[in-house]
Amino acid sequence: MEVSPTATSGISVDLYGLSDTKSLPEPDVDILTCDALRIPAHSSILASVSPVLENVIDRPRKHRSSERVIPILGVPYDAVLAFVRFLYSSSCSEENMEKYGIHLLALSHVYLVPQLKHRCTKELGQRLTIENVVDVLQLAKMCDAADLYLKCLKLVANHFKVVETTEGWKFLQDHDPWLELDILQFIDEIESRKKRTRKHREEQRLYLQLSEAMECLEHICKEGCTSVGPYDMEPGHKRGPCSKFSTCQGLQMLFQHFATCKRRVNGGCLRCKRMWQLLKLHSSMCDEPDSCRVPLCRQFKLKMQQEKKRDEARWKLLVKKVVSAKTISSLSLPKRKREEELGEARSTTPPPNGIRSFRL
């Protein structure tokens, strides 16, 4: 068998990637690559880096005089050469990583070279594109490269409409339907998670708005605002808008409507129903109903004590969520961020006469 002209040029710096090869003994094993090309190597070095190569080297030979050959086939000669250089020098050039990163990942997995596998996983993750992501995804799954596999899945999920037009995706559909199913399930889970997150944020926003409404309700009933206040206090017409005037204005208009509406007795007015809900929520949260100046606070408290436990538990749950949302918001966000979000919430608040109702 002919020997590779590249490999027979002697032990060179270029062959092993070492600055000094004078201390190395004569090669005692050949690595056979595709096209019958060979790379001379040292069994002691190969065995010290790769346990798989150690087992191959220690395997009994049929004849003592036969030469020791390790076949590494199925990948380009230059990729095997880059792999051998890493075994000797623990380094790999950027050029080789760019050209043979996929092959080196496969070799590092097969021959159990964790340092090279980590390097390949990192480099391939940085070089992912729409065109190669499916191929890298398949390899990452076969090589148990979890981080790279997850990164590929996220890229596919974020650009699925484009990825499904590539040749790699078409090949995957024809030859690996189970992996295709895994990808589609992953995309479905991401969409479900986004929906849950979006729903949770909407709920938290509603609870924060209710918390602010409770503060404004107490402010109006105790101190009074621009047009509505306690019966024993003149409304502050000359007083400027309070810090939460957007919410206060809506509540004042609800109060004015509630006082004059003729349909509220029969329960046919939605705005009055919202007012009842806000008053009942306040009563559920109030700790001093006997001295509270919010209308009907004590009456609601007494009524809730007489109602069924099921309905009482629902109101307690709502109170808990409103208080919790306010607490978490104040603890988790810096002051400037809280002010920005509050301003944004006010800007998206419905018109003053359209304060949102809520469902238990």
Short mmCIF file of C-alpha atoms in Angstrom, two decimals:
data_model
loop_
_atom_site.label_atom_id
_atom_site.label_comp_id
_atom_site.label_asym_id
_atom_site.label_seq_id
_atom_site.Cartn_x
_atom_site.Cartn_y
_atom_site.Cartn_z
CA MET A 1 0.00 0.00 0.00
CA GLU A 2 1.34 3.40 -0.92
CA VAL A 3 1.98 5.93 1.79
CA SER A 4 0.77 9.51 1.62
CA PRO A 5 3.42 11.83 0.20
CA THR A 6 2.35 14.38 2.80
CA ALA A 7 2.86 11.96 5.65
CA THR A 8 6.18 10.50 4.46
CA SER A 9 8.01 13.80 4.44
CA GLY A 10 9.35 12.99 7.90
CA ILE A 11 8.24 14.10 11.35
CA SER A 12 7.70 17.81 10.76
CA VAL A 13 6.40 20.73 12.70
CA ASP A 14 3.46 20.99 10.29
CA LEU A 15 2.48 17.34 10.69
CA TYR A 16 1.86 17.38 14.45
CA GLY A 17 1.52 21.09 15.14
CA LEU A 18 4.44 21.04 17.58
CA SER A 19 7.24 23.57 17.84
CA ASP A 20 9.79 20.82 18.60
CA THR A 21 9.63 17.23 17.36
CA LYS A 22 13.26 16.23 18.00
CA SER A 23 12.37 14.57 21.30
CA LEU A 24 9.74 12.34 19.67
CA PRO A 25 10.71 8.73 18.91
CA GLU A 26 10.08 7.09 15.57
CA PRO A 27 6.39 6.59 14.77
CA ASP A 28 5.22 3.07 15.59
CA VAL A 29 1.67 3.19 14.21
CA ASP A 30 -0.02 4.43 11.04
CA ILE A 31 -3.44 6.08 10.81
CA LEU A 32 -5.14 4.98 7.62
CA THR A 33 -7.43 7.60 6.06
CA CYS A 34 -9.60 7.69 2.97
CA ASP A 35 -7.98 7.17 -0.43
CA ALA A 36 -5.48 4.83 1.30
CA LEU A 37 -3.47 7.74 2.70
CA ARG A 38 -1.55 7.29 5.94
CA ILE A 39 -0.41 9.48 8.82
CA PRO A 40 2.49 8.18 10.97
CA ALA A 41 1.82 8.54 14.70
CA HIS A 42 2.96 7.44 18.16
CA SER A 43 0.84 4.89 19.99
CA SER A 44 1.80 6.22 23.43
CA ILE A 45 0.51 9.72 22.60
CA LEU A 46 -2.69 8.49 20.97
CA ALA A 47 -3.44 6.16 23.90
CA SER A 48 -2.84 8.91 26.48
CA VAL A 49 -5.41 11.23 24.89
CA SER A 50 -8.12 8.88 23.65
CA PRO A 51 -9.32 5.77 25.56
CA VAL A 52 -10.88 4.45 22.36
CA LEU A 53 -7.59 4.64 20.49
CA GLU A 54 -5.92 3.02 23.50
CA ASN A 55 -8.23 0.01 23.19
CA VAL A 56 -7.56 -0.20 19.46
CA ILE A 57 -3.78 -0.08 20.01
CA ASP A 58 -3.89 -2.71 22.77
CA ARG A 59 -5.96 -5.07 20.66
CA PRO A 60 -4.00 -8.29 19.93
CA ARG A 61 -2.54 -8.57 16.41
CA LYS A 62 -2.72 -11.72 14.31
CA HIS A 63 1.01 -11.62 13.61
CA ARG A 64 3.63 -9.94 15.77
CA SER A 65 5.49 -8.78 12.69
CA SER A 66 2.41 -7.16 11.12
CA GLU A 67 2.31 -3.39 11.02
CA ARG A 68 0.06 -1.47 13.37
CA VAL A 69 -2.62 0.41 11.45
CA ILE A 70 -5.59 2.37 12.83
CA PRO A 71 -8.26 3.04 10.18
CA ILE A 72 -10.14 6.35 10.44
CA LEU A 73 -12.32 6.39 7.36
CA GLY A 74 -15.37 8.30 6.20
CA VAL A 75 -13.93 11.80 6.71
CA PRO A 76 -11.51 13.82 4.57
CA TYR A 77 -7.77 13.26 4.99
CA ASP A 78 -7.22 16.87 6.08
CA ALA A 79 -9.88 16.52 8.78
CA VAL A 80 -8.10 13.44 10.18
CA LEU A 81 -4.81 15.32 10.04
CA ALA A 82 -6.34 18.22 12.00
CA PHE A 83 -7.67 15.65 14.51
CA VAL A 84 -4.20 14.10 14.95
CA ARG A 85 -2.65 17.52 15.40
CA PHE A 86 -5.08 18.24 18.20
CA LEU A 87 -4.16 14.95 19.90
CA TYR A 88 -0.51 16.05 19.87
CA SER A 89 -0.77 19.79 20.52
CA SER A 90 -4.26 20.29 22.08
CA SER A 91 -4.87 23.08 19.58
CA CYS A 92 -6.77 23.54 16.33
CA SER A 93 -6.51 26.45 13.93
CA GLU A 94 -9.49 28.62 13.11
CA GLU A 95 -9.14 27.66 9.46
CA ASN A 96 -9.37 23.94 10.21
CA MET A 97 -12.26 24.50 12.61
CA GLU A 98 -14.15 26.43 9.96
CA LYS A 99 -13.53 23.85 7.24
CA TYR A 100 -13.77 20.61 9.25
CA GLY A 101 -15.68 21.55 12.42
CA ILE A 102 -18.46 19.04 11.70
CA HIS A 103 -15.98 16.23 11.01
CA LEU A 104 -13.93 17.08 14.10
CA LEU A 105 -17.04 17.00 16.27
CA ALA A 106 -17.85 13.52 15.00
CA LEU A 107 -14.26 12.32 15.56
CA SER A 108 -14.07 13.82 19.04
CA HIS A 109 -17.30 12.03 19.98
CA VAL A 110 -16.32 8.67 18.52
CA TYR A 111 -12.83 8.68 20.04
CA LEU A 112 -13.84 10.32 23.34
CA VAL A 113 -11.76 13.50 23.23
CA PRO A 114 -13.84 15.86 25.45
CA GLN A 115 -11.58 18.92 25.04
CA LEU A 116 -11.95 18.87 21.28
CA LYS A 117 -15.66 18.12 21.52
CA HIS A 118 -16.20 21.16 23.74
CA ARG A 119 -14.25 23.35 21.32
CA CYS A 120 -16.16 22.06 18.30
CA THR A 121 -19.51 22.50 20.04
CA LYS A 122 -18.71 26.11 20.86
CA GLU A 123 -17.32 26.96 17.40
CA LEU A 124 -20.16 25.30 15.49
CA GLY A 125 -22.69 27.11 17.67
CA GLN A 126 -21.14 30.41 16.64
CA ARG A 127 -21.16 29.49 12.95
CA LEU A 128 -24.77 28.34 12.68
CA THR A 129 -26.68 29.52 9.61
CA ILE A 130 -30.09 28.86 8.14
CA GLU A 131 -28.50 26.61 5.52
CA ASN A 132 -26.44 24.37 7.83
CA VAL A 133 -28.56 24.35 11.01
CA VAL A 134 -30.43 21.13 10.14
CA ASP A 135 -27.20 19.25 9.37
CA VAL A 136 -25.58 20.47 12.58
CA LEU A 137 -28.74 19.60 14.50
CA GLN A 138 -28.64 16.00 13.30
CA LEU A 139 -24.95 15.69 14.15
CA ALA A 140 -25.44 17.30 17.57
CA LYS A 141 -28.10 14.73 18.40
CA MET A 142 -25.91 11.80 17.31
CA CYS A 143 -22.93 13.19 19.24
CA ASP A 144 -24.90 13.94 22.42
CA ALA A 145 -23.93 17.62 22.21
CA ALA A 146 -26.83 18.93 24.29
CA ASP A 147 -25.91 22.62 24.25
CA LEU A 148 -25.39 22.67 20.49
CA TYR A 149 -28.57 20.65 19.94
CA LEU A 150 -30.64 23.16 21.96
CA LYS A 151 -29.08 26.10 20.16
CA CYS A 152 -29.95 24.54 16.80
CA LEU A 153 -33.52 23.89 17.93
CA LYS A 154 -33.96 27.52 18.96
CA LEU A 155 -32.62 28.76 15.62
CA VAL A 156 -34.96 26.44 13.73
CA ALA A 157 -37.91 27.53 15.87
CA ASN A 158 -37.18 31.24 15.39
CA HIS A 159 -36.78 30.95 11.59
CA PHE A 160 -38.89 27.91 10.80
CA LYS A 161 -40.59 29.36 7.72
CA VAL A 162 -37.19 29.85 6.07
CA VAL A 163 -35.59 26.65 7.40
CA GLU A 164 -38.34 24.42 5.99
CA THR A 165 -37.44 25.59 2.47
CA THR A 166 -33.82 24.38 2.74
CA GLU A 167 -32.49 21.13 1.29
CA GLY A 168 -31.44 20.01 4.76
CA TRP A 169 -35.02 20.13 6.02
CA LYS A 170 -36.33 18.26 2.99
CA PHE A 171 -33.70 15.57 3.54
CA LEU A 172 -34.68 15.38 7.21
CA GLN A 173 -38.35 14.88 6.33
CA ASP A 174 -37.46 11.97 4.03
CA HIS A 175 -34.92 10.21 6.26
CA ASP A 176 -35.51 11.13 9.91
CA PRO A 177 -39.23 11.66 10.69
CA TRP A 178 -38.64 11.14 14.43
CA LEU A 179 -36.26 14.09 14.60
CA GLU A 180 -38.73 16.13 12.56
CA LEU A 181 -41.39 15.27 15.16
CA ASP A 182 -39.06 16.34 17.99
CA ILE A 183 -38.48 19.69 16.29
CA LEU A 184 -42.19 20.31 15.70
CA GLN A 185 -42.96 19.41 19.33
CA PHE A 186 -40.26 21.80 20.52
CA ILE A 187 -41.74 24.61 18.41
CA ASP A 188 -45.21 23.84 19.79
CA GLU A 189 -43.87 23.95 23.36
CA ILE A 190 -42.25 27.34 22.72
CA GLU A 191 -45.52 28.74 21.35
CA SER A 192 -47.45 27.36 24.33
CA ARG A 193 -44.90 28.85 26.73
CA LYS A 194 -45.17 32.23 25.00
CA LYS A 195 -48.96 32.13 25.32
CA ARG A 196 -48.74 31.26 29.02
CA THR A 197 -46.21 34.03 29.60
CA ARG A 198 -48.34 36.53 27.69
CA LYS A 199 -51.43 35.51 29.66
CA HIS A 200 -49.54 35.78 32.96
CA ARG A 201 -48.28 39.27 32.09
CA GLU A 202 -51.79 40.39 31.17
CA GLU A 203 -53.09 39.05 34.48
CA GLN A 204 -50.29 40.75 36.41
CA ARG A 205 -51.03 44.02 34.61
CA LEU A 206 -54.71 43.72 35.58
CA TYR A 207 -53.82 42.99 39.21
CA LEU A 208 -51.49 46.00 39.28
CA GLN A 209 -54.24 48.18 37.84
CA LEU A 210 -56.65 46.90 40.51
CA SER A 211 -54.07 47.59 43.21
CA GLU A 212 -53.72 51.17 41.97
CA ALA A 213 -57.51 51.48 41.79
CA MET A 214 -57.74 50.46 45.47
CA GLU A 215 -55.23 53.16 46.41
CA CYS A 216 -57.14 55.75 44.41
CA LEU A 217 -60.44 54.62 45.94
CA GLU A 218 -59.11 55.25 49.44
CA HIS A 219 -57.56 58.55 48.32
CA ILE A 220 -60.87 59.79 46.90
CA CYS A 221 -62.95 58.71 49.90
CA LYS A 222 -60.51 60.01 52.54
CA GLU A 223 -58.98 63.11 51.00
CA GLY A 224 -61.03 63.81 47.92
CA CYS A 225 -59.77 64.54 44.44
CA THR A 226 -60.76 67.09 41.79
CA SER A 227 -64.53 66.45 41.64
CA VAL A 228 -65.42 63.71 44.17
CA GLY A 229 -64.62 63.49 47.87
CA PRO A 230 -66.03 62.72 51.34
CA TYR A 231 -69.48 64.08 52.13
CA ASP A 232 -68.06 66.30 54.87
CA MET A 233 -65.37 67.81 52.65
CA GLU A 234 -65.64 70.15 49.70
CA PRO A 235 -64.21 68.71 46.45
CA GLY A 236 -60.86 70.21 45.61
CA HIS A 237 -61.72 72.11 42.46
CA LYS A 238 -58.66 74.25 42.87
CA ARG A 239 -56.44 71.32 43.68
CA GLY A 240 -54.22 70.06 40.86
CA PRO A 241 -54.41 66.47 39.55
CA CYS A 242 -52.90 63.84 41.84
CA SER A 243 -50.02 61.58 40.82
CA LYS A 244 -52.44 58.88 39.66
CA PHE A 245 -55.00 61.16 38.11
CA SER A 246 -55.68 58.90 35.12
CA THR A 247 -57.06 56.21 37.42
CA CYS A 248 -58.60 58.70 39.84
CA GLN A 249 -60.50 60.45 37.09
CA GLY A 250 -62.02 57.19 35.92
CA LEU A 251 -63.10 56.31 39.46
CA GLN A 252 -64.60 59.77 40.02
CA MET A 253 -66.69 59.42 36.89
CA LEU A 254 -67.79 55.97 38.05
CA PHE A 255 -68.79 57.46 41.41
CA GLN A 256 -70.82 60.21 39.73
CA HIS A 257 -72.55 57.70 37.46
CA PHE A 258 -73.15 55.29 40.35
CA ALA A 259 -74.86 58.02 42.39
CA THR A 260 -77.35 58.93 39.67
CA CYS A 261 -77.89 55.68 37.73
CA LYS A 262 -81.45 54.36 37.80
CA ARG A 263 -80.65 50.93 36.37
CA ARG A 264 -78.20 49.80 39.06
CA VAL A 265 -80.98 48.45 41.33
CA ASN A 266 -81.96 45.79 38.81
CA GLY A 267 -78.34 45.00 37.95
CA GLY A 268 -78.73 46.13 34.36
CA CYS A 269 -75.84 48.62 34.30
CA LEU A 270 -72.34 47.33 33.54
CA ARG A 271 -70.62 50.46 34.88
CA CYS A 272 -72.44 50.14 38.18
CA LYS A 273 -71.51 46.48 38.31
CA ARG A 274 -67.85 47.46 37.99
CA MET A 275 -68.29 49.91 40.83
CA TRP A 276 -69.81 47.18 43.00
CA GLN A 277 -66.88 44.91 42.20
CA LEU A 278 -64.32 47.56 43.15
CA LEU A 279 -66.11 48.33 46.42
CA LYS A 280 -66.33 44.64 47.27
CA LEU A 281 -62.64 44.11 46.45
CA HIS A 282 -61.72 47.00 48.71
CA SER A 283 -63.81 45.56 51.51
CA SER A 284 -62.05 42.21 51.09
CA MET A 285 -58.67 43.92 51.47
CA CYS A 286 -59.63 46.39 54.21
CA ASP A 287 -58.50 45.66 57.77
CA GLU A 288 -60.48 48.49 59.43
CA PRO A 289 -64.06 48.29 58.13
CA ASP A 290 -65.55 50.05 61.18
CA SER A 291 -63.53 53.23 60.65
CA CYS A 292 -63.13 53.01 56.86
CA ARG A 293 -64.55 55.92 54.88
CA VAL A 294 -65.03 53.96 51.64
CA PRO A 295 -68.77 53.51 51.02
CA LEU A 296 -70.34 50.15 51.91
CA CYS A 297 -67.06 48.73 53.22
CA ARG A 298 -68.53 47.46 56.49
CA GLN A 299 -71.71 46.21 54.79
CA PHE A 300 -69.74 44.19 52.24
CA LYS A 301 -67.58 42.74 55.00
CA LEU A 302 -70.65 41.56 56.92
CA LYS A 303 -72.28 40.21 53.79
CA MET A 304 -69.19 38.22 52.83
CA GLN A 305 -69.14 36.63 56.27
CA GLN A 306 -72.65 35.34 55.63
CA GLU A 307 -71.98 34.13 52.07
CA LYS A 308 -70.93 30.66 51.09
CA LYS A 309 -67.32 29.67 51.72
CA ARG A 310 -66.79 28.94 48.03
CA ASP A 311 -67.44 32.53 47.00
CA GLU A 312 -65.42 33.85 49.92
CA ALA A 313 -62.42 31.72 48.88
CA ARG A 314 -62.55 33.14 45.37
CA TRP A 315 -62.43 36.70 46.65
CA LYS A 316 -59.59 35.84 49.02
CA LEU A 317 -57.65 34.42 46.07
CA LEU A 318 -58.20 37.62 44.08
CA VAL A 319 -57.06 39.73 47.04
CA LYS A 320 -53.95 37.59 47.41
CA LYS A 321 -53.06 37.99 43.73
CA VAL A 322 -53.58 41.75 43.74
CA VAL A 323 -51.42 42.22 46.84
CA SER A 324 -48.79 39.79 45.54
CA ALA A 325 -48.57 41.48 42.13
CA LYS A 326 -48.03 44.86 43.76
CA THR A 327 -45.37 43.51 46.14
CA ILE A 328 -43.45 41.60 43.46
CA SER A 329 -43.53 44.59 41.14
CA SER A 330 -42.15 46.93 43.80
CA LEU A 331 -39.40 44.49 44.83
CA SER A 332 -38.21 43.22 41.47
CA LEU A 333 -37.97 46.48 39.52
CA PRO A 334 -35.72 49.48 40.10
CA LYS A 335 -37.43 52.81 40.74
CA ARG A 336 -36.89 54.22 37.26
CA LYS A 337 -38.20 51.05 35.62
CA ARG A 338 -41.29 51.06 37.86
CA GLU A 339 -42.03 54.64 36.88
CA GLU A 340 -41.64 53.79 33.18
CA GLU A 341 -43.96 50.78 33.41
CA LEU A 342 -46.48 52.74 35.43
CA GLY A 343 -46.46 55.46 32.78
CA GLU A 344 -46.90 52.84 30.07
CA ALA A 345 -49.76 51.19 31.96
CA ARG A 346 -51.49 54.55 32.31
CA SER A 347 -51.05 55.28 28.63
CA THR A 348 -52.75 51.98 27.77
CA THR A 349 -55.49 52.41 30.41
CA PRO A 350 -58.98 52.60 28.87
CA PRO A 351 -60.79 55.95 28.85
CA PRO A 352 -61.74 57.27 32.32
CA ASN A 353 -65.31 56.13 32.02
CA GLY A 354 -64.26 52.67 30.93
CA ILE A 355 -62.38 51.12 33.86
CA ARG A 356 -62.02 47.42 33.15
CA SER A 357 -64.10 44.88 34.99
CA PHE A 358 -62.58 41.63 36.18
CA ARG A 359 -63.66 38.05 36.57
CA LEU A 360 -62.97 35.79 39.50
#
